[in-house]
């Protein structure tokens, strides 16, 4: 009986291991980070923890599935800082606090 249980468990391990293979993903899934550069979106060269936006800069996160930054989908829309923050009055000494977070999927 003990041998039968051992053989059964060994067979179970072999069957379970045979079904596990390497994942074949179409690309990496990640939040890409973009900056508005004039009239176009540019893939950010620095991450959000190191970049220091100037007043009026626009930065966007976009969820991507891509092989690398060269084929990452750009953010939708063409909104600039004035359009995004039109109803938010500027405040002296607050620098970038009027810059909203825009989540685009």
mmCIF file of N, CA and C in Angstrom:
data_model
loop_
_atom_site.group_PDB
_atom_site.id
_atom_site.type_symbol
_atom_site.label_atom_id
_atom_site.label_comp_id
_atom_site.label_asym_id
_atom_site.label_seq_id
_atom_site.Cartn_x
_atom_site.Cartn_y
_atom_site.Cartn_z
ATOM 1 N N UNK A 1 0.830 -1.193 0.000
ATOM 2 C CA UNK A 1 0.000 0.000 0.000
ATOM 3 C C UNK A 1 0.872 1.253 0.000
ATOM 4 N N UNK A 2 1.919 1.210 0.793
ATOM 5 C CA UNK A 2 2.810 2.365 0.883
ATOM 6 C C UNK A 2 3.480 2.644 -0.467
ATOM 7 N N UNK A 3 3.867 1.555 -1.146
ATOM 8 C CA UNK A 3 4.501 1.714 -2.452
ATOM 9 C C UNK A 3 3.510 2.288 -3.468
ATOM 10 N N UNK A 4 2.269 1.875 -3.410
ATOM 11 C CA UNK A 4 1.246 2.379 -4.330
ATOM 12 C C UNK A 4 1.020 3.879 -4.127
ATOM 13 N N UNK A 5 0.988 4.319 -2.884
ATOM 14 C CA UNK A 5 0.818 5.740 -2.576
ATOM 15 C C UNK A 5 2.030 6.525 -3.070
ATOM 16 N N UNK A 6 3.212 6.004 -2.872
ATOM 17 C CA UNK A 6 4.432 6.675 -3.323
ATOM 18 C C UNK A 6 4.448 6.800 -4.838
ATOM 19 N N UNK A 7 4.096 5.731 -5.536
ATOM 20 C CA UNK A 7 4.044 5.770 -7.006
ATOM 21 C C UNK A 7 2.970 6.750 -7.500
ATOM 22 N N UNK A 8 1.835 6.736 -6.827
ATOM 23 C CA UNK A 8 0.777 7.675 -7.206
ATOM 24 C C UNK A 8 1.230 9.125 -7.054
ATOM 25 N N UNK A 9 1.847 9.448 -5.945
ATOM 26 C CA UNK A 9 2.324 10.816 -5.711
ATOM 27 C C UNK A 9 3.424 11.196 -6.699
ATOM 28 N N UNK A 10 4.313 10.271 -7.004
ATOM 29 C CA UNK A 10 5.370 10.546 -7.985
ATOM 30 C C UNK A 10 4.764 10.813 -9.361
ATOM 31 N N UNK A 11 3.768 10.033 -9.729
ATOM 32 C CA UNK A 11 3.083 10.250 -11.006
ATOM 33 C C UNK A 11 2.357 11.581 -11.041
ATOM 34 N N UNK A 12 1.764 11.938 -9.936
ATOM 35 C CA UNK A 12 1.064 13.213 -9.835
ATOM 36 C C UNK A 12 2.029 14.387 -10.012
ATOM 37 N N UNK A 13 3.203 14.283 -9.414
ATOM 38 C CA UNK A 13 4.217 15.332 -9.549
ATOM 39 C C UNK A 13 4.667 15.447 -10.998
ATOM 40 N N UNK A 14 4.862 14.309 -11.677
ATOM 41 C CA UNK A 14 5.276 14.329 -13.084
ATOM 42 C C UNK A 14 4.211 14.961 -13.977
ATOM 43 N N UNK A 15 2.958 14.614 -13.756
ATOM 44 C CA UNK A 15 1.862 15.179 -14.557
ATOM 45 C C UNK A 15 1.725 16.677 -14.306
ATOM 46 N N UNK A 16 1.806 17.094 -13.062
ATOM 47 C CA UNK A 16 1.693 18.525 -12.730
ATOM 48 C C UNK A 16 2.861 19.300 -13.315
ATOM 49 N N UNK A 17 4.050 18.723 -13.275
ATOM 50 C CA UNK A 17 5.232 19.384 -13.821
ATOM 51 C C UNK A 17 5.204 19.471 -15.333
ATOM 52 N N UNK A 18 4.585 18.508 -15.998
ATOM 53 C CA UNK A 18 4.531 18.508 -17.464
ATOM 54 C C UNK A 18 3.652 19.638 -17.988
ATOM 55 N N UNK A 19 2.650 20.040 -17.227
ATOM 56 C CA UNK A 19 1.761 21.107 -17.667
ATOM 57 C C UNK A 19 2.341 22.495 -17.483
ATOM 58 N N UNK A 20 3.342 22.611 -16.646
ATOM 59 C CA UNK A 20 3.944 23.919 -16.395
ATOM 60 C C UNK A 20 5.005 24.184 -17.448
ATOM 61 N N UNK A 21 4.857 25.275 -18.139
ATOM 62 C CA UNK A 21 5.826 25.644 -19.162
ATOM 63 C C UNK A 21 6.181 27.107 -19.045
ATOM 64 N N UNK A 22 6.982 27.541 -19.956
ATOM 65 C CA UNK A 22 7.390 28.941 -19.951
ATOM 66 C C UNK A 22 6.238 29.810 -20.451
ATOM 67 N N UNK A 23 6.028 30.923 -19.800
ATOM 68 C CA UNK A 23 4.971 31.848 -20.211
ATOM 69 C C UNK A 23 5.345 32.497 -21.537
ATOM 70 N N UNK A 24 4.377 32.655 -22.396
ATOM 71 C CA UNK A 24 4.599 33.270 -23.706
ATOM 72 C C UNK A 24 3.797 34.566 -23.785
ATOM 73 N N UNK A 25 4.198 35.552 -23.040
ATOM 74 C CA UNK A 25 3.478 36.824 -22.995
ATOM 75 C C UNK A 25 3.740 37.627 -24.267
ATOM 76 N N UNK A 26 2.767 38.460 -24.629
ATOM 77 C CA UNK A 26 2.899 39.316 -25.805
ATOM 78 C C UNK A 26 3.798 40.510 -25.520
ATOM 79 N N UNK A 27 4.101 40.754 -24.288
ATOM 80 C CA UNK A 27 4.950 41.890 -23.912
ATOM 81 C C UNK A 27 4.914 42.077 -22.415
ATOM 82 N N UNK A 28 5.585 43.095 -21.977
ATOM 83 C CA UNK A 28 5.604 43.422 -20.551
ATOM 84 C C UNK A 28 4.366 44.228 -20.210
ATOM 85 N N UNK A 29 3.836 44.028 -19.026
ATOM 86 C CA UNK A 29 2.687 44.799 -18.531
ATOM 87 C C UNK A 29 3.224 45.739 -17.466
ATOM 88 N N UNK A 30 3.069 47.026 -17.694
ATOM 89 C CA UNK A 30 3.633 47.998 -16.751
ATOM 90 C C UNK A 30 2.978 49.362 -16.942
ATOM 91 N N UNK A 31 3.209 50.234 -15.968
ATOM 92 C CA UNK A 31 2.749 51.623 -16.078
ATOM 93 C C UNK A 31 3.867 52.415 -16.753
ATOM 94 N N UNK A 32 3.605 52.891 -17.969
ATOM 95 C CA UNK A 32 4.597 53.717 -18.655
ATOM 96 C C UNK A 32 4.425 55.165 -18.191
ATOM 97 N N UNK A 33 5.499 55.910 -18.241
ATOM 98 C CA UNK A 33 5.526 57.277 -17.703
ATOM 99 C C UNK A 33 5.876 58.231 -18.839
ATOM 100 N N UNK A 34 5.027 59.225 -19.066
ATOM 101 C CA UNK A 34 5.141 60.130 -20.206
ATOM 102 C C UNK A 34 5.179 61.581 -19.761
ATOM 103 N N UNK A 35 5.818 62.418 -20.592
ATOM 104 C CA UNK A 35 5.861 63.865 -20.378
ATOM 105 C C UNK A 35 5.388 64.559 -21.640
ATOM 106 N N UNK A 36 4.702 65.662 -21.437
ATOM 107 C CA UNK A 36 4.239 66.457 -22.580
ATOM 108 C C UNK A 36 5.406 67.296 -23.061
ATOM 109 N N UNK A 37 5.740 67.179 -24.351
ATOM 110 C CA UNK A 37 6.846 67.923 -24.951
ATOM 111 C C UNK A 37 6.281 68.734 -26.111
ATOM 112 N N UNK A 38 5.881 69.975 -25.822
ATOM 113 C CA UNK A 38 5.247 70.795 -26.857
ATOM 114 C C UNK A 38 3.885 70.229 -27.221
ATOM 115 N N UNK A 39 3.752 69.783 -28.466
ATOM 116 C CA UNK A 39 2.480 69.240 -28.952
ATOM 117 C C UNK A 39 2.453 67.714 -28.977
ATOM 118 N N UNK A 40 3.442 67.055 -28.387
ATOM 119 C CA UNK A 40 3.516 65.601 -28.460
ATOM 120 C C UNK A 40 3.865 64.994 -27.098
ATOM 121 N N UNK A 41 3.586 63.705 -26.965
ATOM 122 C CA UNK A 41 3.966 62.959 -25.768
ATOM 123 C C UNK A 41 5.338 62.350 -25.988
ATOM 124 N N UNK A 42 6.203 62.432 -24.986
ATOM 125 C CA UNK A 42 7.539 61.836 -25.039
ATOM 126 C C UNK A 42 7.672 60.846 -23.883
ATOM 127 N N UNK A 43 8.222 59.674 -24.177
ATOM 128 C CA UNK A 43 8.459 58.684 -23.138
ATOM 129 C C UNK A 43 9.467 59.273 -22.163
ATOM 130 N N UNK A 44 9.151 59.282 -20.888
ATOM 131 C CA UNK A 44 10.006 59.931 -19.891
ATOM 132 C C UNK A 44 11.364 59.234 -19.798
ATOM 133 N N UNK A 45 12.406 60.019 -19.701
ATOM 134 C CA UNK A 45 13.759 59.473 -19.572
ATOM 135 C C UNK A 45 14.142 59.252 -18.115
ATOM 136 N N UNK A 46 13.363 59.800 -17.190
ATOM 137 C CA UNK A 46 13.559 59.583 -15.757
ATOM 138 C C UNK A 46 12.243 59.085 -15.168
ATOM 139 N N UNK A 47 12.342 58.350 -14.095
ATOM 140 C CA UNK A 47 11.145 57.864 -13.425
ATOM 141 C C UNK A 47 10.513 58.943 -12.565
ATOM 142 N N UNK A 48 9.308 58.703 -12.088
ATOM 143 C CA UNK A 48 8.608 59.705 -11.287
ATOM 144 C C UNK A 48 9.275 60.013 -9.948
ATOM 145 N N UNK A 49 10.132 59.120 -9.465
ATOM 146 C CA UNK A 49 10.792 59.384 -8.184
ATOM 147 C C UNK A 49 11.988 60.316 -8.320
ATOM 148 N N UNK A 50 12.508 60.484 -9.532
ATOM 149 C CA UNK A 50 13.691 61.331 -9.718
ATOM 150 C C UNK A 50 13.436 62.586 -10.536
ATOM 151 N N UNK A 51 12.387 62.611 -11.306
ATOM 152 C CA UNK A 51 12.119 63.782 -12.141
ATOM 153 C C UNK A 51 11.570 64.937 -11.298
ATOM 154 N N UNK A 52 11.905 66.132 -11.665
ATOM 155 C CA UNK A 52 11.402 67.332 -10.979
ATOM 156 C C UNK A 52 10.734 68.220 -12.019
ATOM 157 N N UNK A 53 9.410 68.107 -12.140
ATOM 158 C CA UNK A 53 8.715 68.890 -13.167
ATOM 159 C C UNK A 53 8.742 70.384 -12.853
ATOM 160 N N UNK A 54 8.817 71.168 -13.898
ATOM 161 C CA UNK A 54 8.732 72.620 -13.755
ATOM 162 C C UNK A 54 7.260 73.012 -13.731
ATOM 163 N N UNK A 55 6.976 74.201 -13.241
ATOM 164 C CA UNK A 55 5.595 74.686 -13.267
ATOM 165 C C UNK A 55 5.077 74.634 -14.695
ATOM 166 N N UNK A 56 3.891 74.084 -14.870
ATOM 167 C CA UNK A 56 3.283 73.991 -16.188
ATOM 168 C C UNK A 56 3.561 72.686 -16.912
ATOM 169 N N UNK A 57 4.451 71.845 -16.395
ATOM 170 C CA UNK A 57 4.720 70.559 -17.036
ATOM 171 C C UNK A 57 3.546 69.611 -16.842
ATOM 172 N N UNK A 58 3.381 68.700 -17.796
ATOM 173 C CA UNK A 58 2.333 67.680 -17.704
ATOM 174 C C UNK A 58 3.000 66.314 -17.785
ATOM 175 N N UNK A 59 2.680 65.447 -16.820
ATOM 176 C CA UNK A 59 3.200 64.089 -16.790
ATOM 177 C C UNK A 59 2.022 63.130 -16.652
ATOM 178 N N UNK A 60 2.106 61.984 -17.329
ATOM 179 C CA UNK A 60 0.999 61.037 -17.364
ATOM 180 C C UNK A 60 1.528 59.617 -17.200
ATOM 181 N N UNK A 61 0.781 58.793 -16.467
ATOM 182 C CA UNK A 61 1.028 57.352 -16.405
ATOM 183 C C UNK A 61 0.033 56.684 -17.343
ATOM 184 N N UNK A 62 0.492 55.705 -18.107
ATOM 185 C CA UNK A 62 -0.395 54.949 -18.985
ATOM 186 C C UNK A 62 -0.054 53.479 -18.862
ATOM 187 N N UNK A 63 -1.060 52.648 -18.593
ATOM 188 C CA UNK A 63 -0.813 51.215 -18.492
ATOM 189 C C UNK A 63 -0.530 50.672 -19.881
ATOM 190 N N UNK A 64 0.564 49.903 -20.014
ATOM 191 C CA UNK A 64 1.002 49.422 -21.320
ATOM 192 C C UNK A 64 1.241 47.929 -21.312
ATOM 193 N N UNK A 65 1.070 47.352 -22.466
ATOM 194 C CA UNK A 65 1.523 46.001 -22.749
ATOM 195 C C UNK A 65 2.367 46.133 -24.002
ATOM 196 N N UNK A 66 3.682 46.078 -23.838
ATOM 197 C CA UNK A 66 4.574 46.276 -24.977
ATOM 198 C C UNK A 66 5.908 45.588 -24.734
ATOM 199 N N UNK A 67 6.663 45.412 -25.809
ATOM 200 C CA UNK A 67 7.983 44.793 -25.716
ATOM 201 C C UNK A 67 8.989 45.736 -25.070
ATOM 202 N N UNK A 68 8.899 47.028 -25.405
ATOM 203 C CA UNK A 68 9.797 48.035 -24.835
ATOM 204 C C UNK A 68 9.188 49.414 -25.044
ATOM 205 N N UNK A 69 9.912 50.450 -24.661
ATOM 206 C CA UNK A 69 9.367 51.807 -24.740
ATOM 207 C C UNK A 69 9.130 52.267 -26.177
ATOM 208 N N UNK A 70 9.831 51.670 -27.139
ATOM 209 C CA UNK A 70 9.676 52.092 -28.542
ATOM 210 C C UNK A 70 8.277 51.791 -29.081
ATOM 211 N N UNK A 71 7.648 50.724 -28.605
ATOM 212 C CA UNK A 71 6.313 50.408 -29.107
ATOM 213 C C UNK A 71 5.210 50.594 -28.060
ATOM 214 N N UNK A 72 5.515 51.270 -26.960
ATOM 215 C CA UNK A 72 4.504 51.544 -25.932
ATOM 216 C C UNK A 72 3.466 52.520 -26.473
ATOM 217 N N UNK A 73 2.192 52.245 -26.254
ATOM 218 C CA UNK A 73 1.161 53.172 -26.739
ATOM 219 C C UNK A 73 1.231 54.512 -26.014
ATOM 220 N N UNK A 74 1.139 55.570 -26.783
ATOM 221 C CA UNK A 74 1.193 56.923 -26.219
ATOM 222 C C UNK A 74 -0.124 57.237 -25.495
ATOM 223 N N UNK A 75 -0.085 58.171 -24.558
ATOM 224 C CA UNK A 75 -1.330 58.599 -23.901
ATOM 225 C C UNK A 75 -2.310 59.172 -24.922
ATOM 226 N N UNK A 76 -3.578 58.988 -24.640
ATOM 227 C CA UNK A 76 -4.612 59.545 -25.514
ATOM 228 C C UNK A 76 -4.774 61.030 -25.218
ATOM 229 N N UNK A 77 -5.210 61.757 -26.176
ATOM 230 C CA UNK A 77 -5.522 63.164 -25.988
ATOM 231 C C UNK A 77 -4.318 64.066 -26.136
ATOM 232 N N UNK A 78 -4.613 65.346 -26.191
ATOM 233 C CA UNK A 78 -3.565 66.348 -26.398
ATOM 234 C C UNK A 78 -3.627 67.450 -25.352
ATOM 235 N N UNK A 79 -4.230 67.170 -24.223
ATOM 236 C CA UNK A 79 -4.414 68.203 -23.202
ATOM 237 C C UNK A 79 -3.079 68.746 -22.700
ATOM 238 N N UNK A 80 -3.026 70.042 -22.519
ATOM 239 C CA UNK A 80 -1.844 70.667 -21.940
ATOM 240 C C UNK A 80 -2.192 71.119 -20.519
ATOM 241 N N UNK A 81 -1.229 71.690 -19.831
ATOM 242 C CA UNK A 81 -1.426 72.095 -18.440
ATOM 243 C C UNK A 81 -2.593 73.079 -18.291
ATOM 244 N N UNK A 82 -2.665 74.055 -19.192
ATOM 245 C CA UNK A 82 -3.726 75.064 -19.098
ATOM 246 C C UNK A 82 -5.108 74.423 -19.211
ATOM 247 N N UNK A 83 -5.261 73.428 -20.084
ATOM 248 C CA UNK A 83 -6.564 72.776 -20.253
ATOM 249 C C UNK A 83 -6.896 71.883 -19.055
ATOM 250 N N UNK A 84 -5.905 71.175 -18.546
ATOM 251 C CA UNK A 84 -6.142 70.264 -17.432
ATOM 252 C C UNK A 84 -6.448 71.028 -16.146
ATOM 253 N N UNK A 85 -5.719 72.100 -15.906
ATOM 254 C CA UNK A 85 -5.833 72.832 -14.637
ATOM 255 C C UNK A 85 -6.550 74.172 -14.783
ATOM 256 N N UNK A 86 -7.382 74.301 -15.779
ATOM 257 C CA UNK A 86 -8.043 75.579 -16.058
ATOM 258 C C UNK A 86 -8.846 76.097 -14.863
ATOM 259 N N UNK A 87 -9.459 75.213 -14.097
ATOM 260 C CA UNK A 87 -10.299 75.642 -12.983
ATOM 261 C C UNK A 87 -9.566 75.655 -11.648
ATOM 262 N N UNK A 88 -8.268 75.390 -11.653
ATOM 263 C CA UNK A 88 -7.495 75.378 -10.412
ATOM 264 C C UNK A 88 -6.650 76.639 -10.344
ATOM 265 N N UNK A 89 -6.959 77.532 -9.430
ATOM 266 C CA UNK A 89 -6.169 78.762 -9.356
ATOM 267 C C UNK A 89 -4.743 78.480 -8.869
ATOM 268 N N UNK A 90 -3.786 79.193 -9.452
ATOM 269 C CA UNK A 90 -2.388 79.066 -9.016
ATOM 270 C C UNK A 90 -2.248 79.646 -7.616
ATOM 271 N N UNK A 91 -1.349 79.059 -6.824
ATOM 272 C CA UNK A 91 -1.109 79.535 -5.469
ATOM 273 C C UNK A 91 0.371 79.790 -5.294
ATOM 274 N N UNK A 92 0.704 80.972 -4.787
ATOM 275 C CA UNK A 92 2.105 81.303 -4.560
ATOM 276 C C UNK A 92 2.741 80.330 -3.582
ATOM 277 N N UNK A 93 3.971 79.903 -3.902
ATOM 278 C CA UNK A 93 4.726 79.044 -3.002
ATOM 279 C C UNK A 93 4.336 77.582 -3.016
ATOM 280 N N UNK A 94 3.420 77.193 -3.911
ATOM 281 C CA UNK A 94 2.987 75.798 -3.939
ATOM 282 C C UNK A 94 3.558 75.030 -5.121
ATOM 283 N N UNK A 95 4.321 75.670 -5.951
ATOM 284 C CA UNK A 95 5.011 74.982 -7.042
ATOM 285 C C UNK A 95 4.124 74.105 -7.883
ATOM 286 N N UNK A 96 4.290 72.794 -7.728
ATOM 287 C CA UNK A 96 3.651 71.843 -8.627
ATOM 288 C C UNK A 96 2.375 71.220 -8.068
ATOM 289 N N UNK A 97 1.833 71.738 -7.008
ATOM 290 C CA UNK A 97 0.704 71.069 -6.372
ATOM 291 C C UNK A 97 -0.560 71.106 -7.205
ATOM 292 N N UNK A 98 -0.614 71.955 -8.231
ATOM 293 C CA UNK A 98 -1.809 71.991 -9.064
ATOM 294 C C UNK A 98 -1.733 70.977 -10.191
ATOM 295 N N UNK A 99 -0.626 70.225 -10.281
ATOM 296 C CA UNK A 99 -0.486 69.235 -11.340
ATOM 297 C C UNK A 99 -1.275 67.995 -10.965
ATOM 298 N N UNK A 100 -2.339 67.655 -11.723
ATOM 299 C CA UNK A 100 -3.162 66.506 -11.359
ATOM 300 C C UNK A 100 -2.532 65.201 -11.839
ATOM 301 N N UNK A 101 -2.958 64.104 -11.218
ATOM 302 C CA UNK A 101 -2.577 62.752 -11.662
ATOM 303 C C UNK A 101 -3.636 62.284 -12.627
ATOM 304 N N UNK A 102 -3.243 61.878 -13.814
ATOM 305 C CA UNK A 102 -4.181 61.387 -14.808
ATOM 306 C C UNK A 102 -3.892 59.916 -15.055
ATOM 307 N N UNK A 103 -4.853 59.069 -14.797
ATOM 308 C CA UNK A 103 -4.708 57.635 -14.997
ATOM 309 C C UNK A 103 -5.356 57.264 -16.311
ATOM 310 N N UNK A 104 -4.573 56.774 -17.258
ATOM 311 C CA UNK A 104 -5.117 56.361 -18.551
ATOM 312 C C UNK A 104 -4.815 54.897 -18.754
ATOM 313 N N UNK A 105 -5.836 54.131 -19.056
ATOM 314 C CA UNK A 105 -5.659 52.695 -19.352
ATOM 315 C C UNK A 105 -5.871 52.448 -20.790
#
